[in-house]
mmCIF file of C-alpha atoms in Angstrom:
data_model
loop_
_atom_site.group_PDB
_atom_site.id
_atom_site.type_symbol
_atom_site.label_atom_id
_atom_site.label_comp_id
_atom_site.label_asym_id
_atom_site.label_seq_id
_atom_site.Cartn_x
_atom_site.Cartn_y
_atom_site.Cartn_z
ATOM 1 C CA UNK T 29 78.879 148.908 12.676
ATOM 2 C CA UNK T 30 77.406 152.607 13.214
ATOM 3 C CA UNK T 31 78.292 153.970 16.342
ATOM 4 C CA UNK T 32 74.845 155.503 18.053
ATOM 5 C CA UNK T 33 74.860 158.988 20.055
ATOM 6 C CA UNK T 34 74.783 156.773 23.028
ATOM 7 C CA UNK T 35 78.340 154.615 21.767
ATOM 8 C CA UNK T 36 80.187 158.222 21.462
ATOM 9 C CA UNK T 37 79.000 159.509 24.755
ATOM 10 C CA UNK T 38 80.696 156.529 25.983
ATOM 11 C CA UNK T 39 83.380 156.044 24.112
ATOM 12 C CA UNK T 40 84.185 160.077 25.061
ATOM 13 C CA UNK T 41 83.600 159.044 29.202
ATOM 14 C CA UNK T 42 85.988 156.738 28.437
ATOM 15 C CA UNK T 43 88.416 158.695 26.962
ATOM 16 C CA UNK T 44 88.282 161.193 29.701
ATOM 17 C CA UNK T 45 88.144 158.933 33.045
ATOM 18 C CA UNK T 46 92.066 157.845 32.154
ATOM 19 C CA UNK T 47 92.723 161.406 33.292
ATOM 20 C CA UNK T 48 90.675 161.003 36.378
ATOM 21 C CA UNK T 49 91.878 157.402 37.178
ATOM 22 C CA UNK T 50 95.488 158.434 36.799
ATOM 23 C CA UNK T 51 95.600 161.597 38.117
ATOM 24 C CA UNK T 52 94.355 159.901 41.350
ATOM 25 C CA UNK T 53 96.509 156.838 41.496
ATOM 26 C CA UNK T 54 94.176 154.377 41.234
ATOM 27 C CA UNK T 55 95.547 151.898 39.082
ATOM 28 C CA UNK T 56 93.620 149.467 40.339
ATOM 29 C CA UNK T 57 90.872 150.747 37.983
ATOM 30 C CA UNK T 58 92.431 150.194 34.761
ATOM 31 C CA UNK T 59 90.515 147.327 33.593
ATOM 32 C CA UNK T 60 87.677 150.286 33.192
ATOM 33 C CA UNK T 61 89.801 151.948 30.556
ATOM 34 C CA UNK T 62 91.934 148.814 28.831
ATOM 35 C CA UNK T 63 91.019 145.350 27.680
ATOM 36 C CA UNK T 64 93.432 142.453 29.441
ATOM 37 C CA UNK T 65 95.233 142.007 26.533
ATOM 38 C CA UNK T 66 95.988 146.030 25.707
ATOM 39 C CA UNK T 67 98.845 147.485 23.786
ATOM 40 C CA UNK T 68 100.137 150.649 24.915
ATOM 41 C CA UNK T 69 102.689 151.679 22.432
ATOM 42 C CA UNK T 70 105.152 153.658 24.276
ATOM 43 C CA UNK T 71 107.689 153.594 21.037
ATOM 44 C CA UNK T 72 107.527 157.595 20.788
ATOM 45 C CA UNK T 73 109.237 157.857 24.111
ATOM 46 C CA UNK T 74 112.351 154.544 23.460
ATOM 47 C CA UNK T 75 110.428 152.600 25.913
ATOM 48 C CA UNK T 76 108.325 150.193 23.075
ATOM 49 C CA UNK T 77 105.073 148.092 23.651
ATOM 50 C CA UNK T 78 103.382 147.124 27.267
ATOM 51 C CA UNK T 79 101.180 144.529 26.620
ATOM 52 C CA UNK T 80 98.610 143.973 29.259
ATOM 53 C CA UNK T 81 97.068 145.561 32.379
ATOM 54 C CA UNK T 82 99.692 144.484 34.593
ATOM 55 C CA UNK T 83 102.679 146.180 32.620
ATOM 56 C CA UNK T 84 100.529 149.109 32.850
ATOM 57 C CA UNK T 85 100.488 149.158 36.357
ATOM 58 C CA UNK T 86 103.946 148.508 36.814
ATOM 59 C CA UNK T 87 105.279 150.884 34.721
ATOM 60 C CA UNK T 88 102.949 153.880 36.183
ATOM 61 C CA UNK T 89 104.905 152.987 39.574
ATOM 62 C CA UNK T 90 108.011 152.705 38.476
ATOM 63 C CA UNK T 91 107.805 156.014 36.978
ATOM 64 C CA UNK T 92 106.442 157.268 40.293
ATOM 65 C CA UNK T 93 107.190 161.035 40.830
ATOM 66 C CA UNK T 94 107.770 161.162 37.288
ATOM 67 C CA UNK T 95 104.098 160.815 36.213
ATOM 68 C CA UNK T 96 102.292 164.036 35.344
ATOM 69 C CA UNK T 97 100.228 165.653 38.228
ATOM 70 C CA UNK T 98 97.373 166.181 35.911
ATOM 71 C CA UNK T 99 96.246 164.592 32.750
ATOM 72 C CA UNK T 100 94.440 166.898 30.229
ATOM 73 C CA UNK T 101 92.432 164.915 27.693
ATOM 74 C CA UNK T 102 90.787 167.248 24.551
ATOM 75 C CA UNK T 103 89.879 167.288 21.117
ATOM 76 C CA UNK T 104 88.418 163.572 20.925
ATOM 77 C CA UNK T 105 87.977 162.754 17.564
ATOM 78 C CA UNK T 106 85.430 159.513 17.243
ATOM 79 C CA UNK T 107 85.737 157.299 13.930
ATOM 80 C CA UNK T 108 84.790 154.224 11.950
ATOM 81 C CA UNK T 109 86.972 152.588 9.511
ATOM 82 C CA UNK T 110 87.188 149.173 8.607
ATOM 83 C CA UNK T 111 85.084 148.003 11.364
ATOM 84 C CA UNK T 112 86.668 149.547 13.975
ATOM 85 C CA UNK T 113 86.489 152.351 16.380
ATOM 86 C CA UNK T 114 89.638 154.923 16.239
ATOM 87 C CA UNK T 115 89.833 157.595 19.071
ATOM 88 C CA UNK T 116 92.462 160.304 18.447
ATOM 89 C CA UNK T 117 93.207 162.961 21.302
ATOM 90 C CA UNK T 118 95.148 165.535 22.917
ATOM 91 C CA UNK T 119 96.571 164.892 26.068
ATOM 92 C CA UNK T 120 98.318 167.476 28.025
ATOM 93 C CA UNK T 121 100.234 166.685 31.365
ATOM 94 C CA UNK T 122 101.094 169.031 33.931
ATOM 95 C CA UNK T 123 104.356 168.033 36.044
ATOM 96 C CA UNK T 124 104.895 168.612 39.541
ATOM 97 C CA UNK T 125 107.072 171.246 38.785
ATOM 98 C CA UNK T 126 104.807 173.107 36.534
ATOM 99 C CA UNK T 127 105.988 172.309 33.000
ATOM 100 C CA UNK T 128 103.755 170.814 30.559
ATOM 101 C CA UNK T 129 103.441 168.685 27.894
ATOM 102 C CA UNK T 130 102.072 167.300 24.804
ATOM 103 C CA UNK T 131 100.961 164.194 23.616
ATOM 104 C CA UNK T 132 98.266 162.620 21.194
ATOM 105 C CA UNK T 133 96.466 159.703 21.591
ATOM 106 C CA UNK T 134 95.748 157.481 19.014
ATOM 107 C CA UNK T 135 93.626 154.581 20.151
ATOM 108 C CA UNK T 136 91.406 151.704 19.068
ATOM 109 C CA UNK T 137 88.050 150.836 21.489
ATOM 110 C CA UNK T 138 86.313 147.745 21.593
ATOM 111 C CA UNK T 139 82.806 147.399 23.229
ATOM 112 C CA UNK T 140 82.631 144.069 25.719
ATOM 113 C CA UNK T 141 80.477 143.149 28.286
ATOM 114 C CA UNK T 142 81.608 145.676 30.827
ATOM 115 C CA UNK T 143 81.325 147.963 28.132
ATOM 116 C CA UNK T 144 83.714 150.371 25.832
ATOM 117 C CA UNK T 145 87.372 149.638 26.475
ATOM 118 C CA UNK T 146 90.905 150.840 25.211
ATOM 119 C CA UNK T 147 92.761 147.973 23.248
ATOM 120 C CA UNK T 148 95.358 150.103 21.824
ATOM 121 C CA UNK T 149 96.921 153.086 22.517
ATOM 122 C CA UNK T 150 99.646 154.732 20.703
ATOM 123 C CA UNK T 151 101.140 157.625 22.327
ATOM 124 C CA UNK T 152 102.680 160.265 20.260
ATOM 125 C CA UNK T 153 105.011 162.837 21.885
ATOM 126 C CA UNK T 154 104.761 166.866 20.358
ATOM 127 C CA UNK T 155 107.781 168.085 20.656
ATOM 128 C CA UNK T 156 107.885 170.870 17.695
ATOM 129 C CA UNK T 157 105.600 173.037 16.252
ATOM 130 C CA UNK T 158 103.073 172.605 13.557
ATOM 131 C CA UNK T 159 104.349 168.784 13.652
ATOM 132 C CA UNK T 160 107.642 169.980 12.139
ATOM 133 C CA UNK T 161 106.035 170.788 8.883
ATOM 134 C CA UNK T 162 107.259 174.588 7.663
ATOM 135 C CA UNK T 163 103.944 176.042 6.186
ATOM 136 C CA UNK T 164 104.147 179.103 3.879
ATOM 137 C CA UNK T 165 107.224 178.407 1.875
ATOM 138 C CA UNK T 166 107.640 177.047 -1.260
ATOM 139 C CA UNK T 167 110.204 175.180 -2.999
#
């Protein structure tokens, strides 16, 4: 499969309307981001796998307050390997009270008839520096 120009500009909109989408509440809209059967792998954080768009939905509400105000998505990174399409991103969330944080995204996207869609998303926390890897030493 080659992706065309058209596929990434896609495949990016994608990528960037979870911001939107979430940032606004409506998660009503997911099935433009996920496939039915997604896996959101929430292991980084204790919480493991949701599977499907209804655990999605549930556990955005449940965390309520909690969510991030805004939802930063940068440095998409589009790829082909072994037939199928990896996204890998940035995500940074601002909190109500004005903290931040990091995240990547590490995703696999499908193309159906509605178009591109998320079918798995790992989300990795940053929570130290240069991944925790000391550069300029040696042993």
């Amino acid at each position: 499969m080659a992706l065309s120009a058209q596929d990434r500009i896609e495949i990016g909109d994608l990528i960037a309307l979870h911001g939107h989408l979430m940032d606004t509440g409506e998660l009503d809209r997911m099935d433009e981001l996920f496939t039915a059967g997604i896996t959101y792998d929430l292991n980084d954080f204790g919480l493991g796998e949701l599977r499907g768009i209804p655990a999605l939905r549930e556990a955005a509400g449940a965390l309520g307050a909690g969510n991030p105000v805004g939802h930063h998505i940068t440095n998409v990174v589009i790829a082909e390997a072994d037939g199928a399409v990896r996204v890998r991103s940035k995500g940074i969330g601002i909190h109500a009270d004005g903290s931040s944080s990091s995240v990547e995204y590490d995703d696999t996207v499908v193309h159906e008839a509605g178009g591109w869609r998320i079918s798995y998303r790992k989300v990795i926390a940053h929570r130290v520096a240069l991944g925790g890897r000391v550069s300029g030493h040696t042993a």
